[in-house]
Short mmCIF file of C-alpha atoms in Angstrom, two decimals:
data_model
loop_
_atom_site.label_atom_id
_atom_site.label_comp_id
_atom_site.label_asym_id
_atom_site.label_seq_id
_atom_site.Cartn_x
_atom_site.Cartn_y
_atom_site.Cartn_z
CA MET P 10 142.01 96.11 68.83
CA GLY P 11 145.01 94.75 70.78
CA GLU P 12 145.48 95.02 74.54
CA SER P 13 148.18 97.71 74.24
CA GLU P 14 145.98 99.75 71.88
CA ALA P 15 143.05 99.47 74.25
CA LYS P 16 145.28 100.66 77.09
CA ALA P 17 146.48 103.63 75.00
CA GLU P 18 142.88 104.52 74.09
CA THR P 19 141.85 104.32 77.74
CA THR P 20 144.79 106.48 78.74
CA LEU P 21 143.97 109.11 76.12
CA LYS P 22 140.32 109.11 77.17
CA ASP P 23 141.23 109.41 80.84
CA GLN P 24 143.66 112.21 80.11
CA GLY P 25 140.95 113.95 78.13
CA ASN P 26 138.54 113.57 81.03
CA GLU P 27 141.07 115.15 83.40
CA PHE P 28 141.53 118.16 81.13
CA PHE P 29 137.74 118.38 80.71
CA LYS P 30 137.24 118.46 84.51
CA ALA P 31 139.92 121.17 84.76
CA GLY P 32 138.07 123.29 82.19
CA ASN P 33 140.65 122.92 79.41
CA TYR P 34 138.13 121.85 76.79
CA LEU P 35 140.42 122.49 73.82
CA LYS P 36 143.05 120.07 75.13
CA ALA P 37 140.34 117.59 76.12
CA ALA P 38 138.89 117.66 72.59
CA ALA P 39 142.36 117.08 71.11
CA LEU P 40 142.91 114.04 73.31
CA TYR P 41 139.47 112.61 72.52
CA THR P 42 140.29 113.07 68.81
CA GLN P 43 143.49 111.04 69.25
CA ALA P 44 141.53 108.36 71.10
CA ILE P 45 138.88 108.24 68.33
CA LYS P 46 141.59 107.68 65.72
CA LYS P 47 142.66 104.58 67.63
CA ASP P 48 139.08 103.40 68.30
CA PRO P 49 136.68 104.98 65.75
CA SER P 50 133.72 102.80 66.74
CA ASN P 51 133.64 103.91 70.38
CA GLY P 52 130.47 105.97 70.82
CA THR P 53 131.46 107.22 74.28
CA LEU P 54 134.49 109.00 72.85
CA TYR P 55 132.36 110.91 70.36
CA SER P 56 130.00 111.82 73.20
CA ASN P 57 132.87 113.13 75.30
CA ARG P 58 134.27 115.16 72.42
CA ALA P 59 130.76 116.51 71.73
CA ALA P 60 130.67 117.77 75.33
CA ALA P 61 134.06 119.48 74.87
CA PHE P 62 132.92 121.08 71.60
CA LEU P 63 129.74 122.26 73.33
CA HIS P 64 131.81 124.09 75.94
CA LEU P 65 133.95 125.57 73.17
CA VAL P 66 130.74 126.71 71.42
CA LYS P 67 131.66 124.73 68.30
CA LEU P 68 128.07 123.67 68.03
CA SER P 69 127.97 122.17 64.53
CA LYS P 70 130.96 119.96 65.38
CA ALA P 71 129.36 119.03 68.69
CA LEU P 72 126.11 118.06 66.96
CA ALA P 73 127.97 115.94 64.38
CA ASP P 74 129.69 114.04 67.22
CA ALA P 75 126.37 113.58 69.03
CA GLU P 76 124.85 112.13 65.86
CA MET P 77 127.83 109.79 65.49
CA THR P 78 127.41 108.72 69.12
CA LEU P 79 123.80 107.75 68.49
CA SER P 80 124.60 105.92 65.27
CA LEU P 81 127.03 103.78 67.29
CA LYS P 82 124.87 103.54 70.45
CA PRO P 83 121.27 104.09 69.27
CA GLU P 84 119.68 103.20 72.61
CA TRP P 85 122.00 105.16 74.87
CA GLU P 86 120.09 107.69 76.96
CA LYS P 87 123.20 109.82 77.57
CA GLY P 88 123.72 110.25 73.82
CA TYR P 89 120.24 111.70 73.39
CA PHE P 90 120.76 113.89 76.45
CA ARG P 91 123.99 115.20 74.96
CA LYS P 92 122.30 115.89 71.64
CA GLY P 93 119.48 117.70 73.41
CA CYS P 94 121.91 119.98 75.26
CA ILE P 95 123.65 120.90 72.00
CA LEU P 96 120.37 121.62 70.22
CA GLU P 97 119.28 123.74 73.18
CA ALA P 98 122.47 125.80 72.83
CA MET P 99 121.64 126.21 69.12
CA GLU P 100 118.18 127.49 70.18
CA ARG P 101 116.56 124.68 68.21
CA TYR P 102 114.17 124.10 71.06
CA ASP P 103 111.67 121.82 69.32
CA ASP P 104 114.47 119.48 68.15
CA ALA P 105 116.09 119.59 71.59
CA LEU P 106 112.79 118.65 73.20
CA ALA P 107 112.49 115.63 70.86
CA ALA P 108 116.01 114.51 71.84
CA PHE P 109 115.28 114.78 75.56
CA GLN P 110 112.03 112.85 75.04
CA MET P 111 114.08 110.05 73.45
CA ALA P 112 116.41 110.15 76.45
CA SER P 113 113.37 109.79 78.70
CA LYS P 114 112.20 106.80 76.66
CA TYR P 115 115.40 104.94 77.52
CA ASN P 116 115.61 106.25 81.10
CA PRO P 117 112.12 107.20 82.34
CA GLN P 118 113.31 107.57 85.93
CA SER P 119 115.83 110.34 85.21
CA LEU P 120 114.88 113.54 87.06
CA GLU P 121 117.50 115.45 85.07
CA VAL P 122 115.83 114.47 81.79
CA SER P 123 112.35 115.28 83.14
CA LYS P 124 113.55 118.71 84.20
CA LYS P 125 115.03 119.34 80.76
CA ILE P 126 111.80 118.32 79.04
CA LYS P 127 109.84 120.78 81.15
CA THR P 128 112.34 123.58 80.52
CA LEU P 129 112.52 122.96 76.79
CA ALA P 130 108.76 122.79 76.39
CA GLN P 131 108.55 126.29 77.89
CA LEU P 132 111.50 127.58 75.83
CA ALA P 133 109.91 126.25 72.63
CA LYS P 134 106.62 127.92 73.56
CA ASP P 135 108.36 131.21 74.39
CA LYS P 136 110.36 131.17 71.16
CA LYS P 137 107.25 130.54 69.09
CA ARG P 138 105.45 133.43 70.79
CA ALA P 139 108.47 135.73 70.34
CA GLU P 140 108.48 134.89 66.61
CA GLU P 141 104.76 135.60 66.41
CA LEU P 142 105.26 138.95 68.13
CA GLU P 143 108.11 139.90 65.82
CA ASN P 144 105.99 138.93 62.83
CA MET P 145 103.12 141.08 64.10
CA ARG P 146 105.49 143.99 64.72
CA SER P 147 107.20 143.82 61.34
CA ASN P 148 104.15 143.02 59.17
CA VAL P 149 101.80 145.86 60.02
CA ASP P 150 98.49 145.59 58.14
CA MET P 151 95.92 148.18 59.11
CA ALA P 152 93.69 147.82 56.03
CA LYS P 153 91.85 144.85 57.55
CA TYR P 154 90.80 146.96 60.55
CA PHE P 155 89.43 149.76 58.42
CA ASP P 156 87.67 147.59 55.80
CA MET P 157 84.34 148.33 57.48
CA LEU P 158 84.83 151.97 56.51
CA LYS P 159 84.96 151.22 52.78
CA PRO P 160 81.19 151.05 52.15
CA GLU P 161 80.62 154.40 53.89
CA LEU P 162 83.44 156.06 51.95
CA SER P 163 82.15 154.58 48.68
CA GLU P 164 78.65 155.80 49.41
CA LYS P 165 79.81 159.33 50.28
CA TYR P 166 82.64 159.77 47.78
CA GLY P 167 81.81 157.29 45.02
CA ALA P 168 83.26 153.85 44.49
CA GLU P 169 86.07 155.00 42.23
CA ASP P 170 89.27 156.91 42.85
CA GLY P 171 87.93 159.34 45.47
CA SER P 172 87.11 156.83 48.18
CA LYS P 173 90.09 154.61 47.31
CA GLU P 174 92.54 157.50 47.65
CA ILE P 175 91.06 158.55 50.99
CA PHE P 176 91.11 154.97 52.28
CA SER P 177 94.74 154.46 51.22
CA PHE P 178 95.69 157.76 52.87
CA LEU P 179 94.14 156.65 56.18
CA VAL P 180 95.73 153.18 56.09
CA GLU P 181 99.19 154.48 55.18
CA THR P 182 99.09 157.17 57.87
CA VAL P 183 98.10 154.74 60.60
CA GLU P 184 100.58 152.07 59.48
CA ASN P 185 103.42 154.60 59.64
CA ALA P 186 102.28 155.62 63.13
CA VAL P 187 102.19 152.01 64.32
CA LYS P 188 105.68 151.36 62.93
CA SER P 189 106.96 154.46 64.69
CA TRP P 190 105.38 153.30 67.95
CA HIS P 191 106.95 149.87 67.63
CA GLU P 192 110.38 151.42 67.12
CA THR P 193 110.28 154.28 69.64
CA SER P 194 107.15 153.89 71.85
CA ASN P 195 106.05 157.23 70.50
CA VAL P 196 104.43 159.08 67.60
CA ASP P 197 104.88 162.72 66.69
CA PRO P 198 101.68 164.70 67.34
CA ARG P 199 100.74 165.80 63.86
CA VAL P 200 97.86 166.39 61.50
CA TYR P 201 98.49 164.74 58.14
CA PHE P 202 96.70 166.13 55.09
CA LEU P 203 95.66 164.42 51.87
CA LEU P 204 96.63 167.22 49.51
CA ASN P 205 95.02 167.77 46.14
CA LYS P 206 97.56 166.75 43.49
CA GLU P 207 96.22 169.26 40.98
CA LYS P 208 95.34 172.26 43.16
CA THR P 209 97.67 172.31 46.19
CA ASP P 210 100.63 174.68 46.17
CA THR P 211 103.14 172.15 47.57
CA GLU P 212 105.80 174.86 47.90
CA LYS P 213 103.60 176.54 50.48
CA TYR P 214 101.70 173.62 52.07
CA ALA P 215 103.35 170.52 53.55
CA PRO P 216 101.44 167.25 53.98
CA ALA P 217 101.89 167.36 57.78
CA VAL P 218 101.55 169.99 60.51
CA ASN P 219 103.07 169.60 63.98
CA ILE P 220 100.61 170.14 66.84
CA ASP P 221 102.79 169.24 69.81
CA LYS P 222 101.53 172.23 71.86
CA ALA P 223 97.86 171.87 70.92
CA PHE P 224 96.81 169.93 74.02
CA GLU P 225 98.73 171.83 76.69
CA SER P 226 95.87 174.14 77.64
CA PRO P 227 92.35 175.20 76.62
CA HIS P 228 93.84 178.38 75.13
CA MET P 229 96.34 176.48 72.93
CA HIS P 230 93.61 174.04 71.96
CA SER P 231 91.12 176.73 70.95
CA SER P 232 93.70 178.52 68.80
CA CYS P 233 94.89 175.36 67.08
CA PHE P 234 91.86 174.09 65.24
CA PRO P 235 90.94 177.39 63.49
CA PHE P 236 94.47 177.37 62.05
CA LEU P 237 94.03 173.77 60.90
CA ARG P 238 90.65 174.58 59.35
CA GLN P 239 92.19 177.40 57.36
CA TYR P 240 95.13 175.21 56.39
CA ALA P 241 92.82 172.46 55.12
CA GLU P 242 90.84 174.97 53.07
CA ASP P 243 93.79 176.87 51.62
CA SER P 244 95.70 173.69 50.74
CA PHE P 245 92.64 172.14 49.03
CA SER P 246 93.03 169.06 51.24
CA GLN P 247 90.60 166.22 50.71
CA ALA P 248 91.01 164.63 54.15
CA SER P 249 93.21 164.76 57.22
CA CYS P 250 94.38 162.44 59.95
CA LEU P 251 95.31 163.59 63.42
CA VAL P 252 97.79 161.29 65.20
CA THR P 253 98.82 162.00 68.77
CA PRO P 254 100.07 160.01 71.77
CA LYS P 255 97.65 159.85 74.67
CA SER P 256 100.42 160.85 77.07
CA ILE P 257 100.70 164.47 75.84
CA ILE P 258 97.03 165.29 76.15
CA SER P 259 96.33 167.55 79.11
CA TYR P 260 93.32 169.12 77.45
CA PRO P 261 90.85 167.83 76.45
CA GLN P 262 91.17 164.67 78.51
CA VAL P 263 88.83 162.85 76.20
CA TRP P 264 88.73 159.66 78.25
CA LYS P 265 87.88 161.31 81.58
CA GLY P 266 84.41 160.81 83.02
CA GLN P 267 83.25 158.60 80.17
CA GLY P 268 82.89 155.44 82.25
CA SER P 269 84.24 152.01 81.39
CA ARG P 270 81.33 151.32 79.07
CA LYS P 271 82.58 153.94 76.60
CA TRP P 272 86.26 153.99 77.53
CA LYS P 273 88.09 150.85 78.67
CA HIS P 274 91.69 151.93 78.17
CA GLY P 275 92.34 154.41 80.96
CA LEU P 276 95.50 152.62 82.06
CA ASN P 277 96.77 151.73 78.58
CA ASP P 278 99.52 153.58 76.82
CA GLY P 279 98.82 154.26 73.15
CA PHE P 280 97.80 156.90 70.65
CA PHE P 281 94.72 158.42 69.06
CA VAL P 282 93.87 158.65 65.36
CA GLN P 283 91.18 161.14 64.36
CA PHE P 284 90.18 160.94 60.70
CA GLU P 285 88.54 164.01 59.19
CA SER P 286 86.91 164.65 55.84
CA PRO P 287 84.00 166.80 54.68
CA LEU P 288 81.60 163.85 54.77
CA VAL P 289 83.10 161.29 57.20
CA ARG P 290 84.64 161.67 60.67
CA LYS P 291 86.07 158.78 62.70
CA LEU P 292 88.14 158.29 65.84
CA TRP P 293 90.19 155.37 67.13
CA PHE P 294 92.44 154.67 70.06
CA ILE P 295 95.32 152.27 69.42
CA PRO P 296 96.45 150.78 72.73
CA SER P 297 99.88 149.29 73.16
CA SER P 298 101.39 146.77 75.54
CA THR P 299 104.79 145.26 76.22
CA GLU P 300 105.23 141.53 75.89
CA LYS P 301 108.56 139.71 76.24
CA GLY P 302 110.32 143.07 76.15
CA LYS P 303 108.71 144.03 72.83
CA ILE P 304 106.23 146.87 72.32
CA LEU P 305 103.16 145.83 70.38
CA CYS P 306 100.25 147.92 69.15
CA ARG P 307 96.90 146.24 69.66
CA ASP P 308 93.83 146.42 67.44
CA PRO P 309 92.40 149.91 66.88
CA VAL P 310 89.43 150.60 69.16
CA PRO P 311 86.69 152.71 67.51
CA LEU P 312 85.44 155.56 69.68
CA ASP P 313 82.38 157.77 69.58
CA ILE P 314 83.81 160.93 68.02
CA SER P 315 80.99 163.06 69.41
CA ALA P 316 82.07 162.07 72.93
CA HIS P 317 85.82 161.80 72.50
CA GLU P 318 86.88 164.16 69.71
CA LEU P 319 90.39 165.54 70.12
CA LEU P 320 89.73 168.52 67.87
CA PRO P 321 86.47 169.94 66.55
CA ARG P 322 85.58 169.48 62.91
CA ILE P 323 88.41 170.59 60.60
CA PHE P 324 86.50 170.50 57.32
CA LYS P 325 83.35 172.41 56.57
CA GLN P 326 80.48 169.96 56.50
CA VAL P 327 79.14 169.44 52.98
#
């Protein structure tokens, strides 16, 4: 490159720098491009243009320039730093961390690089946890929590279709409740019924009954479960599942006075699931928490139904 060309390149670069400092990143990028055409092996120019593209949020172009910078200046700490900043903007935190660690290798004393490494390590950790949470929220699998119920159902109802249908009904009902809670922080207080496919008059009996008033007072409570008993009998239901948020229960306050040994979720939001059938009765509380702004249902907690039942027995005991 001749002296006049070098001077032109320097002038274009300096002009680009001035526009960059003034915040005119588009003009700066254009000038760096002109300079690169005159001196395509100058790694600093690619680095400068990468910075301009980063400000313009043209991240793929910025990353390509950062890669070109490093191919021309493979031991330049500033090139790795630039690449790390671009990858951070792309939310590729693990890759950004690796780039900043390379920058630190070539400039171990840099406080700026050390600070970036610390920040990116936390961002990568947070992103991984956020992905785990989203995976847990979107892939709800309740069957694994209720597997322990299978032997009892098989023993009482036989190993074939009877127990399988009841188990599937329970799992599906609870999974739908969990999904609703994840989306709205709420579940509708209802009793779901496993209707008899052959006997139930489906024109007359729906598979769910709203019980939003059932826990407002002892009077409402005492009038609710006789209705549900009759409904279960008349609809030839094989099982039922009561789902209700803890927050609406004024009576009975099933967790009051039980002590922490029996009830450890007094402060937790969440909902109850009471499973009813002629031969098996079970009760769970499903607590929820908020992590990183996301609502997440925790593992179902089995409760002693004799101590915590929400409603008395719905089915006649066989």
